[in-house]
Every structure is written in structure tokens, then in C-alpha cells.
PDB file of C-alpha atoms and ligand atoms in Angstrom:
ATOM      1  CA  MET A   1       0.000   0.000   0.000  1.00 85.00           C
ATOM      2  CA  ASP A   2       1.262   3.486  -0.853  1.00 89.00           C
ATOM      3  CA  PRO A   3       1.038   5.827   2.146  1.00 95.00           C
ATOM      4  CA  LEU A   4      -2.543   7.063   2.256  1.00 97.00           C
ATOM      5  CA  TYR A   5      -3.294  10.747   2.837  1.00 98.00           C
ATOM      6  CA  ARG A   6      -6.384  12.909   3.019  1.00 98.00           C
ATOM      7  CA  ILE A   7      -5.935  16.346   1.534  1.00 98.00           C
ATOM      8  CA  GLU A   8      -7.975  19.412   0.745  1.00 97.00           C
ATOM      9  CA  HIS A   9      -8.446  19.567  -3.004  1.00 96.00           C
ATOM     10  CA  ASN A  10     -10.585  22.242  -4.662  1.00 93.00           C
ATOM     11  CA  GLY A  11     -12.032  23.010  -1.237  1.00 94.00           C
ATOM     12  CA  HIS A  12     -13.044  19.426  -0.479  1.00 96.00           C
ATOM     13  CA  PRO A  13     -11.424  16.590   1.474  1.00 97.00           C
ATOM     14  CA  THR A  14     -10.234  13.757  -0.728  1.00 97.00           C
ATOM     15  CA  TYR A  15      -7.868  10.811  -0.470  1.00 98.00           C
ATOM     16  CA  ALA A  16      -4.451  10.997  -2.079  1.00 98.00           C
ATOM     17  CA  VAL A  17      -1.138   9.185  -2.252  1.00 97.00           C
ATOM     18  CA  ARG A  18       2.443  10.363  -2.672  1.00 93.00           C
ATOM     19  CA  LEU A  19       4.447   8.779  -5.474  1.00 90.00           C
ATOM     20  CA  ASP A  20       8.067   9.762  -6.119  1.00 88.00           C
ATOM     21  CA  GLY A  21       7.496  13.065  -4.324  1.00 88.00           C
ATOM     22  CA  ASN A  22       4.356  13.878  -6.330  1.00 93.00           C
ATOM     23  CA  TRP A  23       0.808  14.116  -5.046  1.00 96.00           C
ATOM     24  CA  CYS A  24      -1.774  11.960  -6.840  1.00 97.00           C
ATOM     25  CA  LEU A  25      -5.502  11.756  -6.182  1.00 97.00           C
ATOM     26  CA  LEU A  26      -6.674   8.288  -5.187  1.00 97.00           C
ATOM     27  CA  ASP A  27      -9.143   6.656  -7.569  1.00 96.00           C
ATOM     28  CA  GLY A  28     -11.505   4.296  -5.777  1.00 96.00           C
ATOM     29  CA  ASP A  29     -12.109   3.366  -2.149  1.00 96.00           C
ATOM     30  CA  PRO A  30      -9.123   3.470   0.196  1.00 95.00           C
ATOM     31  CA  TYR A  31     -10.782   0.665   2.181  1.00 96.00           C
ATOM     32  CA  GLY A  32     -11.558  -1.351  -0.947  1.00 94.00           C
ATOM     33  CA  THR A  33      -9.979  -1.245  -4.368  1.00 95.00           C
ATOM     34  CA  SER A  34      -8.060   1.830  -5.373  1.00 95.00           C
ATOM     35  CA  ARG A  35      -5.195   3.047  -7.509  1.00 95.00           C
ATOM     36  CA  PRO A  36      -3.312   6.315  -7.965  1.00 95.00           C
ATOM     37  CA  GLY A  37      -5.162   8.739 -10.226  1.00 96.00           C
ATOM     38  CA  ALA A  38      -4.545  12.253 -11.505  1.00 96.00           C
ATOM     39  CA  ARG A  39      -1.433  14.110 -10.401  1.00 96.00           C
ATOM     40  CA  ILE A  40      -1.911  17.316  -8.396  1.00 94.00           C
ATOM     41  CA  GLU A  41       0.358  20.325  -8.727  1.00 91.00           C
ATOM     42  CA  GLY A  42       1.632  22.166  -5.681  1.00 90.00           C
ATOM     43  CA  ASN A  43       1.422  21.266  -2.024  1.00 92.00           C
ATOM     44  CA  PRO A  44      -2.121  20.683  -0.775  1.00 95.00           C
ATOM     45  CA  ARG A  45      -3.212  21.076   2.826  1.00 97.00           C
ATOM     46  CA  VAL A  46      -2.885  17.695   4.539  1.00 98.00           C
ATOM     47  CA  LEU A  47      -5.806  16.626   6.744  1.00 98.00           C
ATOM     48  CA  ALA A  48      -6.095  13.854   9.327  1.00 98.00           C
ATOM     49  CA  PRO A  49      -5.756  10.724   7.134  1.00 98.00           C
ATOM     50  CA  VAL A  50      -8.899   9.027   8.425  1.00 97.00           C
ATOM     51  CA  VAL A  51     -12.289  10.006   9.831  1.00 97.00           C
ATOM     52  CA  PRO A  52     -12.704   7.530  12.678  1.00 98.00           C
ATOM     53  CA  SER A  53     -16.040   6.766  14.307  1.00 98.00           C
ATOM     54  CA  LYS A  54     -13.983   6.295  17.482  1.00 98.00           C
ATOM     55  CA  ILE A  55     -10.469   6.054  18.826  1.00 98.00           C
ATOM     56  CA  VAL A  56      -9.933   3.200  21.246  1.00 98.00           C
ATOM     57  CA  ALA A  57      -6.921   4.146  23.332  1.00 98.00           C
ATOM     58  CA  VAL A  58      -4.903   1.966  25.678  1.00 97.00           C
ATOM     59  CA  GLY A  59      -3.547   3.091  29.049  1.00 93.00           C
ATOM     60  CA  LEU A  60      -0.201   1.938  30.495  1.00 92.00           C
ATOM     61  CA  ASN A  61       0.948  -0.380  27.685  1.00 96.00           C
ATOM     62  CA  TYR A  62       4.751   0.084  27.665  1.00 96.00           C
ATOM     63  CA  LYS A  63       6.948  -1.932  30.024  1.00 93.00           C
ATOM     64  CA  ASP A  64       9.482   0.916  30.218  1.00 91.00           C
ATOM     65  CA  HIS A  65       6.695   3.425  31.011  1.00 88.00           C
ATOM     66  CA  ALA A  66       5.244   1.145  33.732  1.00 86.00           C
ATOM     67  CA  ALA A  67       8.732   0.882  35.273  1.00 87.00           C
ATOM     68  CA  GLU A  68       9.119   4.672  35.131  1.00 83.00           C
ATOM     69  CA  MET A  69       5.763   5.114  36.893  1.00 79.00           C
ATOM     70  CA  ASN A  70       6.569   2.377  39.467  1.00 87.00           C
ATOM     71  CA  LYS A  71       3.389   0.574  38.433  1.00 87.00           C
ATOM     72  CA  ALA A  72       2.812  -3.171  38.199  1.00 90.00           C
ATOM     73  CA  LEU A  73       2.184  -4.511  34.687  1.00 91.00           C
ATOM     74  CA  PRO A  74      -1.566  -4.696  34.032  1.00 93.00           C
ATOM     75  CA  GLU A  75      -3.085  -8.153  33.594  1.00 96.00           C
ATOM     76  CA  GLU A  76      -5.324  -7.025  30.746  1.00 97.00           C
ATOM     77  CA  PRO A  77      -5.463  -3.894  28.577  1.00 97.00           C
ATOM     78  CA  LEU A  78      -7.098  -0.799  30.060  1.00 95.00           C
ATOM     79  CA  ILE A  79      -9.067   0.744  27.205  1.00 97.00           C
ATOM     80  CA  PHE A  80     -10.965   4.006  26.902  1.00 98.00           C
ATOM     81  CA  LEU A  81     -12.574   5.992  24.079  1.00 98.00           C
ATOM     82  CA  LYS A  82     -11.537   9.316  22.612  1.00 98.00           C
ATOM     83  CA  PRO A  83     -14.294  11.104  20.686  1.00 98.00           C
ATOM     84  CA  SER A  84     -14.071  11.529  16.911  1.00 98.00           C
ATOM     85  CA  THR A  85     -14.477  15.276  17.470  1.00 98.00           C
ATOM     86  CA  SER A  86     -11.100  15.427  19.232  1.00 98.00           C
ATOM     87  CA  VAL A  87      -9.274  14.561  15.983  1.00 98.00           C
ATOM     88  CA  VAL A  88      -7.183  17.166  14.185  1.00 98.00           C
ATOM     89  CA  GLY A  89      -4.711  16.783  11.362  1.00 98.00           C
ATOM     90  CA  PRO A  90      -1.057  17.690  10.922  1.00 98.00           C
ATOM     91  CA  GLY A  91      -0.363  21.390  11.399  1.00 98.00           C
ATOM     92  CA  GLU A  92      -3.643  22.088  13.151  1.00 98.00           C
ATOM     93  CA  PRO A  93      -3.315  23.669  16.576  1.00 98.00           C
ATOM     94  CA  ILE A  94      -3.717  21.795  19.847  1.00 98.00           C
ATOM     95  CA  VAL A  95      -5.894  24.155  21.873  1.00 97.00           C
ATOM     96  CA  ILE A  96      -5.299  24.235  25.627  1.00 97.00           C
ATOM     97  CA  PRO A  97      -8.715  24.910  27.149  1.00 96.00           C
ATOM     98  CA  ALA A  98      -9.272  27.982  29.306  1.00 93.00           C
ATOM     99  CA  GLY A  99      -8.524  27.187  32.931  1.00 90.00           C
ATOM    100  CA  ALA A 100      -6.698  23.939  32.127  1.00 94.00           C
ATOM    101  CA  GLY A 101      -3.931  22.698  34.393  1.00 91.00           C
ATOM    102  CA  ARG A 102      -1.110  20.555  33.086  1.00 97.00           C
ATOM    103  CA  VAL A 103      -1.736  19.322  29.510  1.00 98.00           C
ATOM    104  CA  ASP A 104       0.617  16.553  28.319  1.00 97.00           C
ATOM    105  CA  TYR A 105       1.648  15.083  24.966  1.00 98.00           C
ATOM    106  CA  GLU A 106       1.578  11.272  24.623  1.00 98.00           C
ATOM    107  CA  ALA A 107       3.201   9.886  21.455  1.00 98.00           C
ATOM    108  CA  GLU A 108       1.471   6.697  20.317  1.00 98.00           C
ATOM    109  CA  VAL A 109       1.421   4.252  17.414  1.00 98.00           C
ATOM    110  CA  GLY A 110      -2.073   4.327  15.903  1.00 98.00           C
ATOM    111  CA  VAL A 111      -3.453   1.181  14.277  1.00 98.00           C
ATOM    112  CA  VAL A 112      -5.983   2.055  11.563  1.00 98.00           C
ATOM    113  CA  ILE A 113      -8.695  -0.513  10.929  1.00 98.00           C
ATOM    114  CA  GLY A 114      -9.300  -1.380   7.258  1.00 98.00           C
ATOM    115  CA  LYS A 115     -12.533  -3.369   7.399  1.00 97.00           C
ATOM    116  CA  THR A 116     -15.350  -4.050   9.817  1.00 98.00           C
ATOM    117  CA  ALA A 117     -13.848  -6.094  12.623  1.00 98.00           C
ATOM    118  CA  ARG A 118     -15.615  -8.117  15.330  1.00 98.00           C
ATOM    119  CA  HIS A 119     -14.209 -11.080  17.295  1.00 98.00           C
ATOM    120  CA  VAL A 120     -10.941 -11.027  15.373  1.00 98.00           C
ATOM    121  CA  PRO A 121      -8.372 -13.542  16.654  1.00 98.00           C
ATOM    122  CA  ALA A 122      -4.864 -12.162  17.170  1.00 98.00           C
ATOM    123  CA  ALA A 123      -3.504 -14.435  14.441  1.00 98.00           C
ATOM    124  CA  SER A 124      -5.828 -12.786  11.861  1.00 98.00           C
ATOM    125  CA  ALA A 125      -5.377  -9.180  13.020  1.00 98.00           C
ATOM    126  CA  HIS A 126      -3.319  -8.156   9.970  1.00 97.00           C
ATOM    127  CA  ASP A 127      -6.314  -8.926   7.708  1.00 98.00           C
ATOM    128  CA  TYR A 128      -8.259  -6.124   9.429  1.00 98.00           C
ATOM    129  CA  VAL A 129      -5.538  -3.491   9.698  1.00 98.00           C
ATOM    130  CA  LEU A 130      -5.161  -0.904   6.943  1.00 97.00           C
ATOM    131  CA  GLY A 131      -1.894   0.433   8.332  1.00 98.00           C
ATOM    132  CA  LEU A 132      -0.243   2.554  10.994  1.00 98.00           C
ATOM    133  CA  THR A 133      -0.283   6.250  11.790  1.00 98.00           C
ATOM    134  CA  CYS A 134       0.982   8.685  14.444  1.00 98.00           C
ATOM    135  CA  VAL A 135      -1.335   9.708  17.279  1.00 98.00           C
ATOM    136  CA  ASN A 136      -0.805  12.292  19.996  1.00 98.00           C
ATOM    137  CA  ASP A 137      -3.057  11.306  22.921  1.00 98.00           C
ATOM    138  CA  VAL A 138      -3.147  14.800  24.428  1.00 98.00           C
ATOM    139  CA  THR A 139      -4.254  14.640  28.058  1.00 97.00           C
ATOM    140  CA  ASP A 140      -5.223  17.127  30.754  1.00 97.00           C
ATOM    141  CA  ARG A 141      -3.270  15.412  33.553  1.00 94.00           C
ATOM    142  CA  ASP A 142      -5.022  17.301  36.353  1.00 95.00           C
ATOM    143  CA  LEU A 143      -8.481  16.305  35.127  1.00 96.00           C
ATOM    144  CA  GLN A 144      -7.299  12.726  34.567  1.00 94.00           C
ATOM    145  CA  ARG A 145      -6.369  12.558  38.258  1.00 92.00           C
ATOM    146  CA  ARG A 146      -9.535  14.306  39.404  1.00 94.00           C
ATOM    147  CA  ASP A 147     -12.070  12.336  37.317  1.00 95.00           C
ATOM    148  CA  VAL A 148     -12.591   8.584  37.587  1.00 87.00           C
ATOM    149  CA  GLN A 149     -13.269   8.400  33.832  1.00 94.00           C
ATOM    150  CA  TYR A 150     -10.853   9.712  31.200  1.00 95.00           C
ATOM    151  CA  THR A 151     -13.529  11.232  28.980  1.00 97.00           C
ATOM    152  CA  ARG A 152     -13.035  14.851  30.006  1.00 97.00           C
ATOM    153  CA  ALA A 153      -9.234  14.732  30.405  1.00 97.00           C
ATOM    154  CA  LYS A 154      -8.703  13.259  26.929  1.00 98.00           C
ATOM    155  CA  GLY A 155     -11.844  14.317  25.082  1.00 98.00           C
ATOM    156  CA  PHE A 156     -11.365  18.029  24.426  1.00 98.00           C
ATOM    157  CA  ASP A 157     -11.541  19.206  20.815  1.00 98.00           C
ATOM    158  CA  THR A 158      -8.039  19.061  19.226  1.00 98.00           C
ATOM    159  CA  PHE A 159      -6.743  16.544  21.832  1.00 98.00           C
ATOM    160  CA  SER A 160      -6.206  13.803  19.203  1.00 98.00           C
ATOM    161  CA  PRO A 161      -3.800  14.886  16.477  1.00 98.00           C
ATOM    162  CA  VAL A 162      -3.557  12.069  13.877  1.00 98.00           C
ATOM    163  CA  GLY A 163      -1.412  11.710  10.757  1.00 98.00           C
ATOM    164  CA  PRO A 164       0.218  12.596   8.517  1.00 98.00           C
ATOM    165  CA  CYS A 165      -0.668   9.393   6.597  1.00 98.00           C
ATOM    166  CA  VAL A 166      -1.576   5.742   6.996  1.00 98.00           C
ATOM    167  CA  ALA A 167       1.389   3.579   6.022  1.00 97.00           C
ATOM    168  CA  ALA A 168       1.676  -0.168   5.714  1.00 95.00           C
ATOM    169  CA  GLY A 169       3.228  -1.716   8.804  1.00 92.00           C
ATOM    170  CA  ASP A 170       4.376  -5.179   9.793  1.00 94.00           C
ATOM    171  CA  LEU A 171       2.496  -5.938  13.019  1.00 95.00           C
ATOM    172  CA  ASP A 172       5.171  -8.399  14.120  1.00 94.00           C
ATOM    173  CA  ARG A 173       8.170  -6.105  13.737  1.00 96.00           C
ATOM    174  CA  SER A 174       9.473  -3.639  16.313  1.00 97.00           C
ATOM    175  CA  ILE A 175       8.346  -0.111  15.329  1.00 98.00           C
ATOM    176  CA  GLY A 176      10.160   2.958  16.646  1.00 98.00           C
ATOM    177  CA  ILE A 177       8.118   5.699  18.351  1.00 98.00           C
ATOM    178  CA  GLU A 178       9.379   9.153  19.344  1.00 98.00           C
ATOM    179  CA  SER A 179       8.227  12.566  20.428  1.00 98.00           C
ATOM    180  CA  ARG A 180       9.974  15.921  20.333  1.00 98.00           C
ATOM    181  CA  VAL A 181       8.959  19.265  21.800  1.00 98.00           C
ATOM    182  CA  ASN A 182      10.547  22.346  20.216  1.00 98.00           C
ATOM    183  CA  GLY A 183      13.098  20.053  18.585  1.00 98.00           C
ATOM    184  CA  GLU A 184      14.128  18.353  21.835  1.00 98.00           C
ATOM    185  CA  SER A 185      13.677  14.584  22.117  1.00 98.00           C
ATOM    186  CA  ARG A 186      11.202  13.652  24.869  1.00 98.00           C
ATOM    187  CA  GLN A 187      10.148  10.057  24.177  1.00 98.00           C
ATOM    188  CA  SER A 188      12.007   7.317  22.333  1.00 97.00           C
ATOM    189  CA  SER A 189      10.983   3.672  22.445  1.00 97.00           C
ATOM    190  CA  SER A 190       9.613   0.921  20.247  1.00 97.00           C
ATOM    191  CA  THR A 191       6.676  -1.444  20.088  1.00 97.00           C
ATOM    192  CA  SER A 192       8.987  -4.214  21.346  1.00 96.00           C
ATOM    193  CA  GLU A 193       8.265  -2.606  24.757  1.00 95.00           C
ATOM    194  CA  LEU A 194       4.489  -3.082  24.404  1.00 97.00           C
ATOM    195  CA  ILE A 195       2.897  -5.086  27.201  1.00 97.00           C
ATOM    196  CA  PHE A 196       0.012  -6.066  24.910  1.00 98.00           C
ATOM    197  CA  SER A 197       0.960  -6.418  21.246  1.00 98.00           C
ATOM    198  CA  ILE A 198      -0.970  -4.859  18.390  1.00 98.00           C
ATOM    199  CA  ARG A 199      -2.368  -8.308  17.560  1.00 98.00           C
ATOM    200  CA  GLN A 200      -3.496  -8.865  21.160  1.00 98.00           C
ATOM    201  CA  LEU A 201      -5.122  -5.413  21.233  1.00 98.00           C
ATOM    202  CA  VAL A 202      -7.110  -6.086  18.030  1.00 98.00           C
ATOM    203  CA  GLU A 203      -8.407  -9.332  19.561  1.00 98.00           C
ATOM    204  CA  PHE A 204      -9.158  -7.711  22.935  1.00 98.00           C
ATOM    205  CA  VAL A 205     -10.961  -4.651  21.558  1.00 98.00           C
ATOM    206  CA  THR A 206     -12.985  -6.507  18.898  1.00 98.00           C
ATOM    207  CA  ALA A 207     -14.182  -8.939  21.575  1.00 98.00           C
ATOM    208  CA  VAL A 208     -15.895  -5.895  23.113  1.00 98.00           C
ATOM    209  CA  MET A 209     -17.001  -3.738  20.196  1.00 98.00           C
ATOM    210  CA  THR A 210     -17.182  -3.623  16.419  1.00 98.00           C
ATOM    211  CA  LEU A 211     -14.390  -1.604  14.849  1.00 98.00           C
ATOM    212  CA  LEU A 212     -15.262   0.168  11.607  1.00 98.00           C
ATOM    213  CA  PRO A 213     -13.012   1.141   8.697  1.00 98.00           C
ATOM    214  CA  GLY A 214     -11.021   4.195   9.757  1.00 98.00           C
ATOM    215  CA  ASP A 215     -11.303   3.493  13.481  1.00 98.00           C
ATOM    216  CA  ILE A 216      -8.032   3.755  15.377  1.00 98.00           C
ATOM    217  CA  ILE A 217      -6.547   1.731  18.207  1.00 98.00           C
ATOM    218  CA  SER A 218      -4.029   4.024  19.908  1.00 98.00           C
ATOM    219  CA  THR A 219      -1.617   1.614  21.515  1.00 98.00           C
ATOM    220  CA  GLY A 220      -0.329   3.541  24.541  1.00 97.00           C
ATOM    221  CA  THR A 221       2.608   5.820  25.206  1.00 97.00           C
ATOM    222  CA  PRO A 222       6.247   5.126  26.169  1.00 97.00           C
ATOM    223  CA  PRO A 223       8.102   6.890  29.037  1.00 96.00           C
ATOM    224  CA  GLY A 224       8.859  10.603  28.968  1.00 96.00           C
ATOM    225  CA  VAL A 225       5.417  12.232  28.878  1.00 96.00           C
ATOM    226  CA  GLY A 226       5.463  15.882  29.845  1.00 97.00           C
ATOM    227  CA  PRO A 227       3.598  19.170  29.691  1.00 98.00           C
ATOM    228  CA  LEU A 228       2.868  21.415  26.729  1.00 98.00           C
ATOM    229  CA  VAL A 229       2.433  25.179  26.847  1.00 97.00           C
ATOM    230  CA  ALA A 230       1.194  27.672  24.277  1.00 97.00           C
ATOM    231  CA  GLY A 231       3.870  28.309  21.666  1.00 97.00           C
ATOM    232  CA  ASP A 232       5.287  24.759  21.788  1.00 98.00           C
ATOM    233  CA  ARG A 233       5.653  22.679  18.652  1.00 98.00           C
ATOM    234  CA  VAL A 234       5.192  18.966  19.360  1.00 98.00           C
ATOM    235  CA  VAL A 235       6.170  16.192  16.947  1.00 98.00           C
ATOM    236  CA  VAL A 236       5.189  12.515  17.110  1.00 98.00           C
ATOM    237  CA  ALA A 237       7.252  10.242  14.849  1.00 98.00           C
ATOM    238  CA  VAL A 238       6.426   6.618  14.054  1.00 98.00           C
ATOM    239  CA  GLU A 239       8.975   4.602  12.101  1.00 98.00           C
ATOM    240  CA  GLY A 240       7.739   3.917   8.584  1.00 97.00           C
ATOM    241  CA  VAL A 241       4.923   6.478   8.853  1.00 98.00           C
ATOM    242  CA  GLY A 242       6.567   9.889   9.239  1.00 98.00           C
ATOM    243  CA  GLU A 243       6.107  12.857  11.522  1.00 98.00           C
ATOM    244  CA  LEU A 244       2.995  14.491  12.932  1.00 98.00           C
ATOM    245  CA  ALA A 245       3.660  18.100  13.968  1.00 98.00           C
ATOM    246  CA  ASN A 246       1.276  20.439  15.798  1.00 98.00           C
ATOM    247  CA  GLU A 247       1.602  23.838  17.414  1.00 98.00           C
ATOM    248  CA  VAL A 248       0.070  24.482  20.821  1.00 98.00           C
ATOM    249  CA  VAL A 249      -2.136  27.506  21.440  1.00 97.00           C
ATOM    250  CA  SER A 250      -4.266  28.616  24.359  1.00 95.00           C
ATOM    251  CA  ALA A 251      -8.027  28.866  23.922  1.00 93.00           C
ATOM    252  CA  GLN A 252      -7.950  32.672  23.952  1.00 75.00           C
ATOM    253  CA  GLN A 253      -5.831  32.696  20.775  1.00 54.00           C
ATOM    254  CA  SER A 254      -8.150  30.412  18.822  1.00 51.00           C
ATOM    255  CA  VAL A 255     -11.269  32.599  18.623  1.00 55.00           C
ATOM    256  CA  CYS A 256     -12.388  33.733  15.180  1.00 61.00           C
ATOM    257  CA  SER A 257     -11.266  37.153  14.090  1.00 59.00           C
TER     258      SER A 257
HETATM  259 MG1   MG B 301      -2.248   7.498  25.966  1.00 59.78          MG
END
């Protein structure tokens, strides 16, 4: 699969691929049969590569992160939902809500579902995965501590940057994951540190709920999470996918002019 993008073309979102440094529209269904179509001149605005009905995120899923937090390894995945309305694309601002306390980045490998998935055994997981992407599971750490549920802490608009593309990934290979803030490395690990593998997560989540094409399993974050402030530029990099960069603004700056 060529890396799959969504771009703004003639004022409308459309799927595209990059071939030899050129942008081409995608003919067909990215979740079905498709092939590269007409070439586009210039550099279009890149959008979040998928429109998920939900993001299923996983808490505490890196051995090195659990060690850093002095926490015992969980016996089964802790999953929670992030709303579709929290998704933004590359280059879109992360908006820190008015009155927020500490707001953290969390670099994560996102697993994009390619076809309707229910009760998928781990051994068949690759048949249901379109590819991998970068996710930033932005979290209001103060609200996460205060609330029993994660919905408010992780559900604000703009708290789920995703992108820049969906790229093919080997579920059984170690995949590097990094974050940088203002050019400084903050997180660096790989999926070999996952407590529950991508395959195990697909089986676990689809035993609970149906995953639809475009849905994302966000597989948890490695050690080194930390706060963001207005003016920061945060990058999440997933090996084989690329880099997802977003600027941070405070709510006051984001009102319409
Ligand atoms: Mg997370």
C-alpha cells in the first residue's frame, strides 16, 4: 500500500497518495480497491488521514513506562474511548482549554482498521488493519487525576492529532516511536516494549465492540510524557509512517477574528 493521505483539493477533502514526491488523487475506495489517479500540482493542505467513528486508546501499555511510573504490569489492557471530534490533522493547533492545568503530549502508534472487525483472533489481526499512523493522545493530567473516567481529560476538541498518513506496517516487527517538543527529544521507544501487542489489542478490543473502517486503536505511550504550553511545537514520529507536527495555542488565541 502506498502511504494514504487525506488532503484538501478544490475546497473538499479527498484521499491521495504520494508517489516519487508527487501528489496523486486516489481513484476508488481506500478501504476497498483503489489506484493512484490524476497528479496534483503544488502542495495541498494535509488533513487527518482518516475520519474515525472512534479512537480506542490503551492506558499503560509500555513496560518501560510502567517501570518509570513504578506501576505493576496490568493483567489485561485498560481501554478508553476518545471522541471523533477530538481529531485534528497535521499542522492544526492543539488548543489548551481555558482554565486547564497541566496538559501533556503522549506519542502513540495508531493502528488504523481497514474493514469491519468483530471477534478477530490475534492471528488474523493483519487482515483487518489498513496500516499505521501517528497519534498524539493529548491529556489534561489534572483532570485525569480528578475524574474517575478519562472522557473529560482526553476528550477536548483538538486533543487527538492524527497523521500525517496511513502507512503499511508489519504488526510483528518492532516499530520505533518518538516525540519531540521544540526540537528536543522527549520520548524514544519501540513497540517491542508493548505489554500487549498490536495483535493482542485487536483481539481484545474486537471482543468488546465492532471496529469500523477508519477506526483507530491508539496503543499507549512510552516513558517521557510531559507538559505542553502555548507556543510549543510537538512532533510525534512513528517509524515507517513519518512525523505528525502540531503547534500548541491557548483557547484565547483560537477565537475567530
Ligand atoms: Mg495514551
